[in-house]
JSON list of C-alpha atoms in Angstrom, two decimals:
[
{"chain": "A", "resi": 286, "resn": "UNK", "atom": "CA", "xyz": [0.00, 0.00, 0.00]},
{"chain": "A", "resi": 287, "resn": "UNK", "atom": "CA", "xyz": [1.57, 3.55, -0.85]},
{"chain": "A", "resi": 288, "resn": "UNK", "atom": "CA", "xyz": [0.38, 6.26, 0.80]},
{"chain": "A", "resi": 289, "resn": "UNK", "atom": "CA", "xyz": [0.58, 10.35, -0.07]},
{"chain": "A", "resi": 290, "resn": "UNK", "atom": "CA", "xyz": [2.91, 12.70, 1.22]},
{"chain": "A", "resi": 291, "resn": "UNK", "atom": "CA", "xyz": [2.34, 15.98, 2.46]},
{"chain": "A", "resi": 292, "resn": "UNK", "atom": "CA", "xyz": [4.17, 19.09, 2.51]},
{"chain": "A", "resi": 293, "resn": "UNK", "atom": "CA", "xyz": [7.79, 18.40, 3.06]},
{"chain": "A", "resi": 294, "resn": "UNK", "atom": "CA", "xyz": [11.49, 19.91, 2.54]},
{"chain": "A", "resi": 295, "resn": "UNK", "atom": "CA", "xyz": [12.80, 23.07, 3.71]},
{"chain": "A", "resi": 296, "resn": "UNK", "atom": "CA", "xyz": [12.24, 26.58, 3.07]},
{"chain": "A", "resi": 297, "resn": "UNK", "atom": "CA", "xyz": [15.72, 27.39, 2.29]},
{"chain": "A", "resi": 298, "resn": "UNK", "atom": "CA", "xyz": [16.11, 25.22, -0.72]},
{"chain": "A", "resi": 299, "resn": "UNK", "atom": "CA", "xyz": [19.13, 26.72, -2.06]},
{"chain": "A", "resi": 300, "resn": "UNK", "atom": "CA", "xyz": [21.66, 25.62, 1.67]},
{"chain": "A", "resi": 301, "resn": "UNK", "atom": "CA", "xyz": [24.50, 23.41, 0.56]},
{"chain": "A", "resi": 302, "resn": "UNK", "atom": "CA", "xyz": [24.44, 20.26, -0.44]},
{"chain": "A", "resi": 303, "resn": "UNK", "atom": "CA", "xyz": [19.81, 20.99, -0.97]},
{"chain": "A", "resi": 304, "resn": "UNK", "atom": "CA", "xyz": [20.27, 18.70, -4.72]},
{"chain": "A", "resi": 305, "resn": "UNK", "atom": "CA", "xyz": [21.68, 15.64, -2.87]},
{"chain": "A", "resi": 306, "resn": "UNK", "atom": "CA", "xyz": [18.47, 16.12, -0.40]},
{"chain": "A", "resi": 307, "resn": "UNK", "atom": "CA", "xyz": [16.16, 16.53, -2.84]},
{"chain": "A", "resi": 308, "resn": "UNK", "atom": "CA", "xyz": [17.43, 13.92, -4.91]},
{"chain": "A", "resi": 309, "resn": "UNK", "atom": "CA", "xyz": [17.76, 11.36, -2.50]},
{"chain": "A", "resi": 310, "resn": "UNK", "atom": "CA", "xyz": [14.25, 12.45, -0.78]},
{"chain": "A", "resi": 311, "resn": "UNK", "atom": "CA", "xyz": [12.76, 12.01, -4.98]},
{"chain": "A", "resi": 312, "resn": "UNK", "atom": "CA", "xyz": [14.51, 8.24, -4.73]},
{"chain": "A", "resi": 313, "resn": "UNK", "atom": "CA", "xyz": [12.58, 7.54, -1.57]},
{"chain": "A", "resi": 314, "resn": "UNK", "atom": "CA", "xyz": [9.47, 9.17, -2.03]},
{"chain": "A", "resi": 315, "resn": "UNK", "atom": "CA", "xyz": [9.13, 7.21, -5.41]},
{"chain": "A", "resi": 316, "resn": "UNK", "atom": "CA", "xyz": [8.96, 3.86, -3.10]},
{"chain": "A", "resi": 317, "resn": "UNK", "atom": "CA", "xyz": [6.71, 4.70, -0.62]},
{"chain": "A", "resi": 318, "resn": "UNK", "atom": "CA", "xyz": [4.89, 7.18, -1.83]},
{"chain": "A", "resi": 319, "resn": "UNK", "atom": "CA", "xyz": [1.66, 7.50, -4.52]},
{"chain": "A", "resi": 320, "resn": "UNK", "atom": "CA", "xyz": [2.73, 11.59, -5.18]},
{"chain": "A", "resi": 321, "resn": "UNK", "atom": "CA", "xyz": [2.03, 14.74, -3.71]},
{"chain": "A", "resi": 322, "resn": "UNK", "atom": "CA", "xyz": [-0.05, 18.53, -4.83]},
{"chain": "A", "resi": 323, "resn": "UNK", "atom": "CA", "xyz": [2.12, 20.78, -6.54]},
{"chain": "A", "resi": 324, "resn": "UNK", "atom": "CA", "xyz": [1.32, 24.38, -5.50]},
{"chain": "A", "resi": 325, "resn": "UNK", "atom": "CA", "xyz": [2.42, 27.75, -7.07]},
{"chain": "A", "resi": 326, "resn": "UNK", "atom": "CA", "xyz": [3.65, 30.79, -5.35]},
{"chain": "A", "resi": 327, "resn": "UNK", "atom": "CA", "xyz": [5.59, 31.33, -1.48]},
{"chain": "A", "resi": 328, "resn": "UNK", "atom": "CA", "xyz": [6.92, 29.15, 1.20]},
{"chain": "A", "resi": 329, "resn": "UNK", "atom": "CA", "xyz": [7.53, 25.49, 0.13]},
{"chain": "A", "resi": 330, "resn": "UNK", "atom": "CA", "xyz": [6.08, 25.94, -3.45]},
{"chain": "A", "resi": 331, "resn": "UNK", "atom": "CA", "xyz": [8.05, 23.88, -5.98]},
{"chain": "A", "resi": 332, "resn": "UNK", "atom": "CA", "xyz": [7.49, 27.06, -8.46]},
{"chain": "A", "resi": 333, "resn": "UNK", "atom": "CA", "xyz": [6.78, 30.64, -7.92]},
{"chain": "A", "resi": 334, "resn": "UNK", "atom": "CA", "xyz": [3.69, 32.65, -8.87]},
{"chain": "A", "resi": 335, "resn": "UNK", "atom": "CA", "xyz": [5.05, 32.73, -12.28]},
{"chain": "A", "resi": 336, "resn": "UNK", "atom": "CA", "xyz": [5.59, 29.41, -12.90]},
{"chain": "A", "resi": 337, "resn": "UNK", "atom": "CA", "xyz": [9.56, 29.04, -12.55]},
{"chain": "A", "resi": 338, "resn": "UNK", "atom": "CA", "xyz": [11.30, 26.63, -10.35]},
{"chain": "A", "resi": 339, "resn": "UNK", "atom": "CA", "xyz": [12.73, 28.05, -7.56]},
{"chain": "A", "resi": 340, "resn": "UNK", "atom": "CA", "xyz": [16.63, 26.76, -7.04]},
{"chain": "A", "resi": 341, "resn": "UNK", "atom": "CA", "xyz": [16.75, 23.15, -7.01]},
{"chain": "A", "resi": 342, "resn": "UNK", "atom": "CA", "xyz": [12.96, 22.41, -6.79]},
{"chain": "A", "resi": 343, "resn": "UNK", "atom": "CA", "xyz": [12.69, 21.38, -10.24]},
{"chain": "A", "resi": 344, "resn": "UNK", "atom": "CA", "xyz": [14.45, 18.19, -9.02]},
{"chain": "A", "resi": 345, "resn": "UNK", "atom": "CA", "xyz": [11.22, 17.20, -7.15]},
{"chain": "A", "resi": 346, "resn": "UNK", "atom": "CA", "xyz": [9.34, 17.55, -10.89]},
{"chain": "A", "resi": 347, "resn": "UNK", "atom": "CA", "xyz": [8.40, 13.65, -11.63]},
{"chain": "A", "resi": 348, "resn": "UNK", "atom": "CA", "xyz": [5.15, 12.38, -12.96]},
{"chain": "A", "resi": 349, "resn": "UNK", "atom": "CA", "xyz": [3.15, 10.25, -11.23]},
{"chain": "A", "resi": 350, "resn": "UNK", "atom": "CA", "xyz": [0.31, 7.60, -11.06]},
{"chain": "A", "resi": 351, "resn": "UNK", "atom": "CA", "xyz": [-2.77, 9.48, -9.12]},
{"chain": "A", "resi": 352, "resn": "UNK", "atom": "CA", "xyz": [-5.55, 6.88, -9.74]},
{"chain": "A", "resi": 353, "resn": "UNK", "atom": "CA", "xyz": [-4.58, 3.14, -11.56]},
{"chain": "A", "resi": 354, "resn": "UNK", "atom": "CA", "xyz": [-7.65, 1.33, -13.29]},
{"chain": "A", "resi": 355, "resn": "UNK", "atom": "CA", "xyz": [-6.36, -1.78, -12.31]},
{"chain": "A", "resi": 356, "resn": "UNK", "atom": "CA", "xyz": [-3.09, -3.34, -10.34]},
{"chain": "A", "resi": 357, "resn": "UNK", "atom": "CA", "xyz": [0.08, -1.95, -10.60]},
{"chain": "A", "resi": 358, "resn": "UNK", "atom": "CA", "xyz": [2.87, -4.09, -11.99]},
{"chain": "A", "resi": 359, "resn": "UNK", "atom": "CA", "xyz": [5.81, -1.30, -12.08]},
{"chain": "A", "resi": 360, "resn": "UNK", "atom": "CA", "xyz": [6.57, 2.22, -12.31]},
{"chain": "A", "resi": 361, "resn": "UNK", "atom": "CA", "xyz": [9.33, 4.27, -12.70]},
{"chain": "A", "resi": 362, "resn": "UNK", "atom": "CA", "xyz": [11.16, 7.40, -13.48]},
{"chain": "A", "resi": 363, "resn": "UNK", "atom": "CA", "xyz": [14.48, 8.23, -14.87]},
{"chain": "A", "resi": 364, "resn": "UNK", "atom": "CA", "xyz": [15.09, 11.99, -14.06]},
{"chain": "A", "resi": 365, "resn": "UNK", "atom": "CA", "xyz": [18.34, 11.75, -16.43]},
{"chain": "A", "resi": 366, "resn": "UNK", "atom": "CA", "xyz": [16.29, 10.96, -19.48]},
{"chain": "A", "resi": 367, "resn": "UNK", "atom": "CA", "xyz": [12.87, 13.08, -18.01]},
{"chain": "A", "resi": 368, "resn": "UNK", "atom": "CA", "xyz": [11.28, 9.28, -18.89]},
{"chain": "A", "resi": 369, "resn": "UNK", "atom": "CA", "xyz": [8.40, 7.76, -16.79]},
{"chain": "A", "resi": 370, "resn": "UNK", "atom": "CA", "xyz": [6.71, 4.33, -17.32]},
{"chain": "A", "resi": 371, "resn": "UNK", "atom": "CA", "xyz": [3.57, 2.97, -15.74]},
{"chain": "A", "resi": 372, "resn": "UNK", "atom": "CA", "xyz": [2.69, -0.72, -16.59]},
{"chain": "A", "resi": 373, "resn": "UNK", "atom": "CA", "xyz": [-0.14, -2.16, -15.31]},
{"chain": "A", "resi": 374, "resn": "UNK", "atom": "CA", "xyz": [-3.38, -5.12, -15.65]},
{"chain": "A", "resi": 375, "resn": "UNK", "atom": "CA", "xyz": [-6.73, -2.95, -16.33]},
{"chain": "A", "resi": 376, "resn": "UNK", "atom": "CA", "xyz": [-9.04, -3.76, -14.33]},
{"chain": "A", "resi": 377, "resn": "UNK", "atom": "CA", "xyz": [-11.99, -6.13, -15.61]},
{"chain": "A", "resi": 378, "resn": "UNK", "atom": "CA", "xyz": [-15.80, -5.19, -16.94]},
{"chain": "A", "resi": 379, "resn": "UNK", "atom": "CA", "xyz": [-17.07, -3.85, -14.01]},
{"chain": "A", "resi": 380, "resn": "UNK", "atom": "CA", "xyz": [-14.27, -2.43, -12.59]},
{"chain": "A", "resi": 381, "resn": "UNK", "atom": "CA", "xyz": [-12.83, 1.44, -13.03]},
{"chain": "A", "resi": 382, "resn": "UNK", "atom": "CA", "xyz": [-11.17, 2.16, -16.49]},
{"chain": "A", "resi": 383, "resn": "UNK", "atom": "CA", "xyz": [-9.90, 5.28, -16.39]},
{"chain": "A", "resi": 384, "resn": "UNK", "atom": "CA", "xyz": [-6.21, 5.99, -15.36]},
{"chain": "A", "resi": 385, "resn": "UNK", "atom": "CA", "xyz": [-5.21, 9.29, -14.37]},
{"chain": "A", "resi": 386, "resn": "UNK", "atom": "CA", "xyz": [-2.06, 10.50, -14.04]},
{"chain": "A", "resi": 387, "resn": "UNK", "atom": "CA", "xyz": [-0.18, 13.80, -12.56]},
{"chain": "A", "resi": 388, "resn": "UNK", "atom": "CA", "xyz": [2.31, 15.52, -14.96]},
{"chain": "A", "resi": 389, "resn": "UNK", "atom": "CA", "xyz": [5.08, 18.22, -13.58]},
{"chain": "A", "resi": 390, "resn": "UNK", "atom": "CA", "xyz": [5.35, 21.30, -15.05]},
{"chain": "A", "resi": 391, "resn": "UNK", "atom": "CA", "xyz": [6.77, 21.49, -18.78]},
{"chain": "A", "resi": 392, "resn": "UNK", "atom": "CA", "xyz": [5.61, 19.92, -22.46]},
{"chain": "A", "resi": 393, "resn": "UNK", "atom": "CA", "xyz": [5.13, 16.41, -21.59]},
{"chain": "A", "resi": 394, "resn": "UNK", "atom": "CA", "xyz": [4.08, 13.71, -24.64]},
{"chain": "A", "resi": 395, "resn": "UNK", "atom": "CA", "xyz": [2.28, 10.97, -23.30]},
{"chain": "A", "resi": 396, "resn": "UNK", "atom": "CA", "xyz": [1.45, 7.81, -25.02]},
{"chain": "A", "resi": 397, "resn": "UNK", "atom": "CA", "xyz": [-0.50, 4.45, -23.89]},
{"chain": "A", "resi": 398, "resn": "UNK", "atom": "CA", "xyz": [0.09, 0.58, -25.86]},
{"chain": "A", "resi": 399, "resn": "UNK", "atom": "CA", "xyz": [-1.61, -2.79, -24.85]},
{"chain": "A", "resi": 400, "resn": "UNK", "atom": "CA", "xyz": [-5.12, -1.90, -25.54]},
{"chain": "A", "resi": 401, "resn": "UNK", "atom": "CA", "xyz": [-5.51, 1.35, -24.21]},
{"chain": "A", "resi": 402, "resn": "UNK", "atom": "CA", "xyz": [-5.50, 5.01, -25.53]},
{"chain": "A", "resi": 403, "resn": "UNK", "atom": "CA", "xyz": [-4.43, 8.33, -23.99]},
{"chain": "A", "resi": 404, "resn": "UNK", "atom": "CA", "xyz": [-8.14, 10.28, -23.78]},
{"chain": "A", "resi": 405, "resn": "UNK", "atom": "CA", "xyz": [-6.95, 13.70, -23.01]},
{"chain": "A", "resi": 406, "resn": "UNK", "atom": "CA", "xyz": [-4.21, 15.65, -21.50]},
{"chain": "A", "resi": 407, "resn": "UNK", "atom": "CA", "xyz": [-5.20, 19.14, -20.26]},
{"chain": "A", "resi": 408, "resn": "UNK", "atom": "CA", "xyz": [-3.40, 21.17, -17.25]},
{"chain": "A", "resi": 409, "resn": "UNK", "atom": "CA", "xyz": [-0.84, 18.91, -16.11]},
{"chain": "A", "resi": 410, "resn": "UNK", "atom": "CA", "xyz": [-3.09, 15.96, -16.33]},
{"chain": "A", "resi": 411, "resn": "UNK", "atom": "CA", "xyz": [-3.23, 12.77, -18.70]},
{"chain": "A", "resi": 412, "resn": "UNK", "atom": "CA", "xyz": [-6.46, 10.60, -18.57]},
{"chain": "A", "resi": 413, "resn": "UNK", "atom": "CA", "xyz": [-5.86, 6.80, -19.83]},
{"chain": "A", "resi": 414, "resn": "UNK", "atom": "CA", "xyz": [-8.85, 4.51, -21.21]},
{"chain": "A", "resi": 415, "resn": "UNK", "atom": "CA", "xyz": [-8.17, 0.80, -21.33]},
{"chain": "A", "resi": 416, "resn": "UNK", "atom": "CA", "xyz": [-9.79, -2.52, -22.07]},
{"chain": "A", "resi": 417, "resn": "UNK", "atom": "CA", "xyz": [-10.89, -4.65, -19.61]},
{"chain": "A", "resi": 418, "resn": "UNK", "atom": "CA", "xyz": [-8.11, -6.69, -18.42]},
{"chain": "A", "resi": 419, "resn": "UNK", "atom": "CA", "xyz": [-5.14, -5.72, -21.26]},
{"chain": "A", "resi": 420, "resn": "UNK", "atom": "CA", "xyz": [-1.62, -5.34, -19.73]},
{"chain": "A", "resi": 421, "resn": "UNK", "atom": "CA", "xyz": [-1.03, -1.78, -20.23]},
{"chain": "A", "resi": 422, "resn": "UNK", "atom": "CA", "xyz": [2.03, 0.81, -20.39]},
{"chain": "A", "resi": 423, "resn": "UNK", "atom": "CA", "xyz": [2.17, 3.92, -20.36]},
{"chain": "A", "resi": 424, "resn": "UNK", "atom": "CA", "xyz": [5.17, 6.44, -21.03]},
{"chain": "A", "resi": 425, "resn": "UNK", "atom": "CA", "xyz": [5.38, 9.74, -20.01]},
{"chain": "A", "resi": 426, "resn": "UNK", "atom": "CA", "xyz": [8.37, 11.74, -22.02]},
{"chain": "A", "resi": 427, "resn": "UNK", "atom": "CA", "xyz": [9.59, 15.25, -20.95]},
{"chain": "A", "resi": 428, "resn": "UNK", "atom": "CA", "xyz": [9.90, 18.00, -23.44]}
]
């Protein structure tokens, strides 16, 4: 069972050695965690109220997985090649088929295989439709 995180990380995000944390925090959350809100403006905002990371934040920019139609089999993401995967079983007939997932900040192309189809992407969102029970994956690809 993963859970979501909360707000977390300092204020000060430029103090020394702030990438290793943030990286290392991003390797951890990604195994325990389902994601977290992104939020725009002061205090521990990831971007200011213009949009631009603030120092070092844009390490904590990942997709993510906010609601799976069906069982997880893995999920990952590369921040060296801005590449995120999602493979999972849909769920059957009477069972949800609609994946949704969270998308950082930035031009993101998002594409679905295995019987299934990316429905929309809008706002930092990406909405996935598959068939009942097809082994699905999807790839999220940074700029």
């Amino acid at each position: 069972m993963q859970a979501s995180s909360g707000e977390w990380g300092p204020l000060n995000n430029s103090l020394p050695n702030m990438n290793r944390f943030y990286r290392e925090a991003m390797s951890s959350l990604g195994r325990y965690s389902s994601g977290w809100e992104w939020c725009y403006g002061g205090g521990y905002c990831a971007v200011d109220g213009t949009g631009a990371f603030r120092t070092n934040k844009e390490l904590t920019a990942e997709p993510y997985a906010e609601a799976v139609a069906g069982t997880v089999r893995s999920t990952a993401y590369d921040p060296a090649t801005g590449v995120y995967r999602l493979s999972y079983d849909s769920a059957g007939r009477r069972g949800p088929r609609v994946t949704e997932l969270s998308l950082p900040p930035g031009d993101w192309r998002v594409t679905a295989r295995g019987g299934a189809l990316v429905l929309r992407k809008d706002r930092g969102r990406a909405w996935i439709l598959a068939a009942p029970g097809a082994r699905v994956t999807v790839t999220a690809t940074r700029g």
